[in-house]
CSV table of C-alpha atoms in Angstrom, one decimal:
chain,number,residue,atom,x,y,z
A,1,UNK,CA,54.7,-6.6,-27.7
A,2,UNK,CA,52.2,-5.9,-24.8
A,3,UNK,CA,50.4,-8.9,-23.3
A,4,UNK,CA,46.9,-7.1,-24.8
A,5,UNK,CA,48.6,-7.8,-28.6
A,6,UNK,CA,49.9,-10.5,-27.9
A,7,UNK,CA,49.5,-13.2,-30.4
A,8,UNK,CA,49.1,-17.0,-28.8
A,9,UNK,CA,52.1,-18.7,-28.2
A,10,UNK,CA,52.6,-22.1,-30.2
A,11,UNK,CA,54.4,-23.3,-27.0
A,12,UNK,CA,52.7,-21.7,-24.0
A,13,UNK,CA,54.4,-21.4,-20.5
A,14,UNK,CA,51.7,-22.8,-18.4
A,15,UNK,CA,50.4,-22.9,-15.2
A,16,UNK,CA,47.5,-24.8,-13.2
A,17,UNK,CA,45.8,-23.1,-10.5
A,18,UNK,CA,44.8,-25.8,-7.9
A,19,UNK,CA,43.4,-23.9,-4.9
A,20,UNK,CA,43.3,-26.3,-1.7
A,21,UNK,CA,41.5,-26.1,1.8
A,22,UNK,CA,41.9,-29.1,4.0
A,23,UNK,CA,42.9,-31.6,1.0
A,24,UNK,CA,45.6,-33.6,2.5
A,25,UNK,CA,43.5,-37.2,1.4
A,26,UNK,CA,43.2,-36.4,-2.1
A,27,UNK,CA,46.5,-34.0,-2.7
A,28,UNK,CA,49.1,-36.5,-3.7
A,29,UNK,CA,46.8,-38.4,-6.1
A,30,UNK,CA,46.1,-34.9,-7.7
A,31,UNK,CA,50.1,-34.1,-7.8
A,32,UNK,CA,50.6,-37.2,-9.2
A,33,UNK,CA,47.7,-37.1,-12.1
A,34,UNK,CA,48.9,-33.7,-12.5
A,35,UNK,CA,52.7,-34.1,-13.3
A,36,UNK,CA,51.4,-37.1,-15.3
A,37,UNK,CA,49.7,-34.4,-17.6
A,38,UNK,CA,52.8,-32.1,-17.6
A,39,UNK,CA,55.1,-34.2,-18.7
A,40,UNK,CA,52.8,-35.7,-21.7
A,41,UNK,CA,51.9,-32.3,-23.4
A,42,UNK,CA,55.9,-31.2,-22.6
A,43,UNK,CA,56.7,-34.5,-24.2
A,44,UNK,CA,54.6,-33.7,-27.4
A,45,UNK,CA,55.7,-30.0,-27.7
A,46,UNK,CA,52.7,-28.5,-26.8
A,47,UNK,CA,53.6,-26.6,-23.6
A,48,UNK,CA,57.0,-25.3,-22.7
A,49,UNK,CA,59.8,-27.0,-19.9
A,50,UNK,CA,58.5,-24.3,-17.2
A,51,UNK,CA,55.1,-24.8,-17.1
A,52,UNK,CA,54.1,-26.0,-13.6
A,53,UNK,CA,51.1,-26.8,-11.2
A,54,UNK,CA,50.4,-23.9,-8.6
A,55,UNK,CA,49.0,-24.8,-5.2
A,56,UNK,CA,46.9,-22.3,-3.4
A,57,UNK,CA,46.6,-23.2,0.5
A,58,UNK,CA,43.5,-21.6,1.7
A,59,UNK,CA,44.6,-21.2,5.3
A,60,UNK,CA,44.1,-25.1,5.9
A,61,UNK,CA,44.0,-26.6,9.1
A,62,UNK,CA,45.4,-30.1,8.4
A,63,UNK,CA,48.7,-31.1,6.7
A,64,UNK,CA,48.0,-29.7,3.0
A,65,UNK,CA,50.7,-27.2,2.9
A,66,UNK,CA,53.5,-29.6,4.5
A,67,UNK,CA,52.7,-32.0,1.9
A,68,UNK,CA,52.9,-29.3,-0.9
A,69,UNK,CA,56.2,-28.6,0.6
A,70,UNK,CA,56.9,-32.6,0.2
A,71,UNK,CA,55.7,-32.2,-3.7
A,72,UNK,CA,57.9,-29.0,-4.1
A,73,UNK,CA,61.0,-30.5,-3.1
A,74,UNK,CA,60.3,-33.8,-4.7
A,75,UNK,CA,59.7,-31.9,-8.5
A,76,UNK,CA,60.8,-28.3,-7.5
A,77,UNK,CA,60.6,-27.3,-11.1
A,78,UNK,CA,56.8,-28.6,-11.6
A,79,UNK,CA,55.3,-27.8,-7.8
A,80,UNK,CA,54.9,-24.1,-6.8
A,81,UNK,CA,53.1,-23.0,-3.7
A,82,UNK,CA,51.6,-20.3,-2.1
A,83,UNK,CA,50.1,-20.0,1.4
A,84,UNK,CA,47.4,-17.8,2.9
A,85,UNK,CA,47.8,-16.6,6.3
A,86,UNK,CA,44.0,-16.7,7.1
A,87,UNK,CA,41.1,-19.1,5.3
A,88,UNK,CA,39.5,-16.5,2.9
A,89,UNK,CA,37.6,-18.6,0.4
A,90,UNK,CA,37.5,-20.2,-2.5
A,91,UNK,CA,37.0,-17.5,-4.6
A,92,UNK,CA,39.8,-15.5,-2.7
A,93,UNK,CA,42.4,-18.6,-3.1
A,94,UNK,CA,41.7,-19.0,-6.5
A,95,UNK,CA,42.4,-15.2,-7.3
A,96,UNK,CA,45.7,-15.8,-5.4
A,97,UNK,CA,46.3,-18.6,-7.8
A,98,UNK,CA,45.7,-16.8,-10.7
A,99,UNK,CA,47.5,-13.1,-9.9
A,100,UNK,CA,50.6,-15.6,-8.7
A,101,UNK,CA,50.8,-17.2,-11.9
A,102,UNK,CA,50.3,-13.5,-13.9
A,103,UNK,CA,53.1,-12.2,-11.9
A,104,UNK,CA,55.5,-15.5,-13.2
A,105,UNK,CA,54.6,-14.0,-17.1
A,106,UNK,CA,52.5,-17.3,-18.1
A,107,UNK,CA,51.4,-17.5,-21.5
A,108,UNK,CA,48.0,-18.9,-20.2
A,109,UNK,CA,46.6,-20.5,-16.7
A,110,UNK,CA,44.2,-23.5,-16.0
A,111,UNK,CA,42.4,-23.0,-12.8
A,112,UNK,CA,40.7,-26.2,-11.3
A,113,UNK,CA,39.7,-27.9,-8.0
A,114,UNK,CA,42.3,-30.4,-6.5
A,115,UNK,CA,39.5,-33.2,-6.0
A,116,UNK,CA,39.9,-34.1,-9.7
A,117,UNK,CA,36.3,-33.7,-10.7
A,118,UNK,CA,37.3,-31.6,-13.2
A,119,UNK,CA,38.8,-33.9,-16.0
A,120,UNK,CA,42.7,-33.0,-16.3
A,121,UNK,CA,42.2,-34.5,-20.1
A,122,UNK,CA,40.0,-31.7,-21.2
A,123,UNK,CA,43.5,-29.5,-20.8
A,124,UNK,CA,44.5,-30.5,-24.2
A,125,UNK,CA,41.3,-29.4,-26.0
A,126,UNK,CA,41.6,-26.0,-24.0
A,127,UNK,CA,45.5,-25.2,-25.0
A,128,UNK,CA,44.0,-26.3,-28.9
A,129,UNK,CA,41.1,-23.9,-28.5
A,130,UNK,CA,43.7,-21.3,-26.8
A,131,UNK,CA,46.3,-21.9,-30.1
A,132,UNK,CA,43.1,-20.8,-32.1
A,133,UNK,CA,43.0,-17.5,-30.3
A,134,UNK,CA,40.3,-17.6,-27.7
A,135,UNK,CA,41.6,-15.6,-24.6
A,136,UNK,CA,39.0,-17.8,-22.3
A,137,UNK,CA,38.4,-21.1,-22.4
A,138,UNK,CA,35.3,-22.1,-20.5
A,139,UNK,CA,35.2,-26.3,-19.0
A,140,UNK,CA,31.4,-27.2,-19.1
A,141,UNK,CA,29.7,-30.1,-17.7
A,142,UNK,CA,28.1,-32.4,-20.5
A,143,UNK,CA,25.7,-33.9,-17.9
A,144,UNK,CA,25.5,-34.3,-14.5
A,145,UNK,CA,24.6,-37.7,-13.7
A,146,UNK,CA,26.9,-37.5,-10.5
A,147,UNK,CA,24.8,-35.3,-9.2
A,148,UNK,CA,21.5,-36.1,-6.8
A,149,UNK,CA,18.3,-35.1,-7.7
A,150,UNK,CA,18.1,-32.3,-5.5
A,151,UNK,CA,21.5,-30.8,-6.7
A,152,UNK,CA,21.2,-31.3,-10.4
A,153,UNK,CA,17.7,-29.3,-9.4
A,154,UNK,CA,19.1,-26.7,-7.7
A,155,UNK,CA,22.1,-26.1,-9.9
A,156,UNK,CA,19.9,-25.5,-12.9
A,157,UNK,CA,17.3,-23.2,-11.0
A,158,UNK,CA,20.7,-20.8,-10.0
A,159,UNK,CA,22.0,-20.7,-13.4
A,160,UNK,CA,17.9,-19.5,-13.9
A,161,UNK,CA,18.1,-17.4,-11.7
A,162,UNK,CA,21.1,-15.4,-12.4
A,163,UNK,CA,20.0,-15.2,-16.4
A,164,UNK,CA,16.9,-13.6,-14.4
A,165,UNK,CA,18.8,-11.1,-12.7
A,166,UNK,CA,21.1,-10.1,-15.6
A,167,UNK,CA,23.7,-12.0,-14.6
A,168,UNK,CA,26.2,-13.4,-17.8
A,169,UNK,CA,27.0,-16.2,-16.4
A,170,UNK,CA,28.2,-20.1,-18.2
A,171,UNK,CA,25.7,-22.8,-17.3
A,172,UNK,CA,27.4,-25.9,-16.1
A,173,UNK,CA,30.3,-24.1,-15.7
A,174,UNK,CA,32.4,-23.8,-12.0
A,175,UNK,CA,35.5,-22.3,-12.4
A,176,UNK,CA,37.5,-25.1,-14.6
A,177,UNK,CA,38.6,-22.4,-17.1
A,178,UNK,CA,42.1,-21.5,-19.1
A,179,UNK,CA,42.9,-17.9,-18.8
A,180,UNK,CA,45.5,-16.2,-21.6
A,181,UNK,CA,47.4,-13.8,-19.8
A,182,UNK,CA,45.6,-10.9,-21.4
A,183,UNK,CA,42.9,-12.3,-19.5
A,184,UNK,CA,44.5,-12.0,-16.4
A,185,UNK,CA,46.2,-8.6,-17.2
A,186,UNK,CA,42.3,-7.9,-17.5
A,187,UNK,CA,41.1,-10.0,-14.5
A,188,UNK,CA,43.7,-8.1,-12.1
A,189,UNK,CA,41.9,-4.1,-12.8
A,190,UNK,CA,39.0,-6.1,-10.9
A,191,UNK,CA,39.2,-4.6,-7.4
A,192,UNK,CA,36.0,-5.7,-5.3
A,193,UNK,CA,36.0,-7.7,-2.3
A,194,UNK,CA,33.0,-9.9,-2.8
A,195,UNK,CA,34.6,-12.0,-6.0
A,196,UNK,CA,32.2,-14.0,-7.9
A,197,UNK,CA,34.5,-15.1,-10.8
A,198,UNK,CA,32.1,-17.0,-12.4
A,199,UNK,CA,30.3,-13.9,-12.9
A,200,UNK,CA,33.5,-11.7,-13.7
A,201,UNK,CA,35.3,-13.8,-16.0
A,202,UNK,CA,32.6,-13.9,-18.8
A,203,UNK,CA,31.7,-9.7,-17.8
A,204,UNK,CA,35.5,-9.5,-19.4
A,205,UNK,CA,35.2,-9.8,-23.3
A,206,UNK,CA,37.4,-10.9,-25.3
A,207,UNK,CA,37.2,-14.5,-27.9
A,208,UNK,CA,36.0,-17.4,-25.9
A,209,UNK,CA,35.6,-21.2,-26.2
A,210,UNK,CA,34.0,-23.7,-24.3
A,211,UNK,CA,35.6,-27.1,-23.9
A,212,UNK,CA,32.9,-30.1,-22.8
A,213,UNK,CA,33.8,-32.9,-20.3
A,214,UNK,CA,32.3,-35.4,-17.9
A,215,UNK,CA,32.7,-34.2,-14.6
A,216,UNK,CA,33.5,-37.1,-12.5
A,217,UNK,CA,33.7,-37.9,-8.5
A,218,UNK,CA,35.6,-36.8,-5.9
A,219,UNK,CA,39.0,-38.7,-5.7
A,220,UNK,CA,39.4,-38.8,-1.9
A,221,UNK,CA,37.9,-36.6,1.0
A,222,UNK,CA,34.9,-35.0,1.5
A,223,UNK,CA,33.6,-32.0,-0.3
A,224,UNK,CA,34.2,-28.2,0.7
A,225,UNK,CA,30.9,-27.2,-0.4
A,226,UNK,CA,28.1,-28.2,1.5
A,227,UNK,CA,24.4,-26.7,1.5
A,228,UNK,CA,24.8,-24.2,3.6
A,229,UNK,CA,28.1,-22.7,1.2
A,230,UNK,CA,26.3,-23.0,-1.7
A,231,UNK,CA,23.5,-21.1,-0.4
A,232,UNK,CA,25.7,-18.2,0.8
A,233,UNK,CA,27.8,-18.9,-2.4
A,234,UNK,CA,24.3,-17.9,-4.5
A,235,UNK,CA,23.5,-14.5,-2.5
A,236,UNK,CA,26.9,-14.1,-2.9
A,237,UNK,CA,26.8,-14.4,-7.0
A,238,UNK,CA,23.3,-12.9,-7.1
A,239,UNK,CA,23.7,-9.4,-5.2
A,240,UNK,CA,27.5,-8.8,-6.3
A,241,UNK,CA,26.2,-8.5,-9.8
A,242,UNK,CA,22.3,-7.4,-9.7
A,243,UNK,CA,20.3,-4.7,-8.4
A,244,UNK,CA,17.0,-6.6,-9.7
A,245,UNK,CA,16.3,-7.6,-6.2
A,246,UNK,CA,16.1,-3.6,-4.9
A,247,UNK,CA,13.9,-2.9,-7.9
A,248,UNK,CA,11.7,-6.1,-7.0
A,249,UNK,CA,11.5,-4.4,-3.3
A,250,UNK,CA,10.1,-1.5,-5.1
A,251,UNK,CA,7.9,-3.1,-7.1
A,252,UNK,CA,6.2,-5.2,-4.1
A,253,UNK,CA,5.8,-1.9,-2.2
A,254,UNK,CA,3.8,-0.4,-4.9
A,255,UNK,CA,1.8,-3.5,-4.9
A,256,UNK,CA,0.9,-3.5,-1.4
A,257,UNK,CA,-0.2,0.5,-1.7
A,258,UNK,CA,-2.2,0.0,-4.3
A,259,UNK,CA,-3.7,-3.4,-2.7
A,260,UNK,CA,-4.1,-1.2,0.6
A,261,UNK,CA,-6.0,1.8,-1.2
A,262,UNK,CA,-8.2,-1.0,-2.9
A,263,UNK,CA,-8.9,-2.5,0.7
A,264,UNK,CA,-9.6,0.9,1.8
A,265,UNK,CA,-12.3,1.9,-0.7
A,266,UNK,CA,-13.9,-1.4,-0.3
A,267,UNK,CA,-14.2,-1.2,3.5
A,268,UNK,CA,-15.6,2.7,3.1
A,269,UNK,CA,-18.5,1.2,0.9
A,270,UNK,CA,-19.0,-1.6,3.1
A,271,UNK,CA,-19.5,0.8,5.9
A,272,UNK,CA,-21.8,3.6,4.0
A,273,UNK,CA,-23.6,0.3,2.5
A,274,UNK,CA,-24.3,-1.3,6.2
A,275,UNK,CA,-22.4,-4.6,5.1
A,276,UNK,CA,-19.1,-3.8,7.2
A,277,UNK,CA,-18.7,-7.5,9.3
A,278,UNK,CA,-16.0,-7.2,12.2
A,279,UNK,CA,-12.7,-9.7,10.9
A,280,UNK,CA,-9.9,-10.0,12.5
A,281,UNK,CA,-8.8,-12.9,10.1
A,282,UNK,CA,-8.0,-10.5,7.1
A,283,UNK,CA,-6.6,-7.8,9.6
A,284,UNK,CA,-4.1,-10.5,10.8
A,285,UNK,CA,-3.0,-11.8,7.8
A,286,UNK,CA,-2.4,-8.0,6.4
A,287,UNK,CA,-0.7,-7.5,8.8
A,288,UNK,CA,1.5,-11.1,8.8
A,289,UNK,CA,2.1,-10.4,5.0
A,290,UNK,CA,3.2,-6.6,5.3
A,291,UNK,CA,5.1,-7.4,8.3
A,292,UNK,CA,7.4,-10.3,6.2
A,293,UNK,CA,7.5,-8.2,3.1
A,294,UNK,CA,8.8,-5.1,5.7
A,295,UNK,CA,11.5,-7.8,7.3
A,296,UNK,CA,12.5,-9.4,3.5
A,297,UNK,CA,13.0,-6.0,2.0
A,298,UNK,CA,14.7,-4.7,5.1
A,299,UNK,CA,17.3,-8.4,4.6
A,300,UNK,CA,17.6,-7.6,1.0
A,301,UNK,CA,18.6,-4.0,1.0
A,302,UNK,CA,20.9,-4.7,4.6
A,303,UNK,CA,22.6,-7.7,2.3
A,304,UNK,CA,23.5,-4.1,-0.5
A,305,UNK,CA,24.6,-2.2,2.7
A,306,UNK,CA,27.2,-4.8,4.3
A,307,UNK,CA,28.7,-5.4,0.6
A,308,UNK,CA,29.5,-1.8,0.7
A,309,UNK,CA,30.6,-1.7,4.0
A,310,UNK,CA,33.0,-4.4,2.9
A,311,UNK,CA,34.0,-2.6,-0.1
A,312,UNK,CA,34.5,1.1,1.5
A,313,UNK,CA,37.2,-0.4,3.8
A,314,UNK,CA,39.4,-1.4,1.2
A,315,UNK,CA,40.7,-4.5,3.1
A,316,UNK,CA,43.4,-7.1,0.8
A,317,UNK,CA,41.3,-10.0,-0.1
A,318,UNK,CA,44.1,-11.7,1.3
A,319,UNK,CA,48.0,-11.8,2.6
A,320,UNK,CA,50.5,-14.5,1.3
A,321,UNK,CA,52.4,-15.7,4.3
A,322,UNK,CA,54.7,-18.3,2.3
A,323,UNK,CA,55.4,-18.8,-1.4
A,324,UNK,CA,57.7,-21.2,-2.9
């Protein structure tokens, strides 16, 4: 039976996708939460003898893929690896992950981050909601009291903001999700270079579920993700999957013709009424507001043009140097 009829195993072979940059401080304590969880569902029958966590080094410059060497040859039947020969992102890792674990015929794979924020424990509801039949299960924040002020603010404004565009996306939700491998099968016909799964995965169909957990802190280190990331992250999400902001550009051009004819007929009656006053105060701030609508468009529509200059080259998103 093909993986697209497949029914959901009782018993599924699984894998958990734990894609790692620079995470030498926090790795073990993740290994070691990790094959805690393994060996509990295995123990009560609800996953099979091979499942197994999969790290994804992401080109790390410290000791992360010596140690997931260490944890490979410490529980070679639980820790698998795979190494990138060049840093190429999160989103780039975590595909790795994910096509790595399709190729080994899993019955389903948990992807999550290796600072254990995202709660191991919701992996139980997930494989239940998986047993049920959805193909996707989706891990969503309950709150985000973890999170400053300014984060929680900005967070919510993006998820906003993409709705805005047209963009399906999960609110609350990163990418702590359990993939069937129909799923994958599906995920893999996805050829683009700028991956924004969290726009992708819910653009595939199929039955979902959403599983919610407290999201807690970071175990050890420092985070991957600072502002200037999850700026570049949100362009990233935004123009991969909307063409809102060209048709916005077109919309404020219209404006400012129609605003400049307006302007136009009101200085030709100001002149034929004798009322026309000399100032340079409006002039310069037409000129000011064309000039950074002129630069903002130009950004916008040159963001388009280097995504398909990416695209047309038809690069890999990435080459494994080392697998074991």
């Amino acid at each position: 039976m093909s993986a697209l009829s497949a029914e959901p195993s009782t018993q599924p072979k699984l894998a958990i996708v734990v894609p790692c940059y620079n995470e030498e401080a926090v790795l073990e304590i993740t290994a070691g939460v990790l094959l805690e969880k393994l060996n509990a569902l295995i123990a009560k029958g609800i996953i099979t003898e091979q499942s197994h966590v999969l790290f994804v080094d992401d080109g790390s410059r410290d000791n992360t893929w010596r140690l997931i060497e260490q944890l490979h040859e410490q529980e070679p039947n639980t820790f698998h690896g795979v190494k990138l020969a060049h840093n190429k992102g999160h989103q780039n890792a975590l595909f790795a992950g994910l096509m790595t674990a399709r190729e080994a015929k899993v019955d389903c794979a948990v992807s999550m981050d290796a600072d254990l924020q995202d709660d191991p424990n919701a992996i139980d509801k997930m494989l239940e909601e998986y047993k049920q039949g959805a193909q996707i299960v989706y891990g969503v924040r309950d709150n985000r009291e973890t999170d400053t002020a300014f984060k929680r603010g900005t967070a919510h404004a993006f998820y906003k903001l993409m709705s805005a565009m047209g963009t399906e996306t999960i609110p609350d939700h990163a990418d702590f999700r359990l993939m069937s491998l129909c799923a994958l099968d599906a995920l893999s016909q996805y050829r683009e270079v700028n991956l924004f799964l969290r726009g992708i995965v819910p653009s595939l169909g199929f039955k979902t579920a959403k599983v919610f957990y407290k999201r807690g802190t970071r175990a050890a280190g420092e985070s991957k993700y600072p502002l200037k990331k999850m700026i570049s992250f949100a362009l990233d999400g935004i123009t991969s999957f909307s063409k809102k902001p060209l048709s916005i550009i077109t919309g404020m051009g219209m404006a400012s013709v129609i605003i400049g004819i307006v302007m136009f007929i009101y200085t030709l009656v100001s002149v034929f009424s004798g009322h026309s006053v000399a100032g340079w105060g409006s002039i310069m701030c037409s000129i000011w507001i064309l000039g950074g609508m002129l630069l903002t468009s130009l950004g916008v529509v040159g963001t388009y043009i280097g995504k398909i200059y990416e695209e047309v080259k038809d690069r890999p998103r990435y080459i494994l140097e080392k697998k074991i």
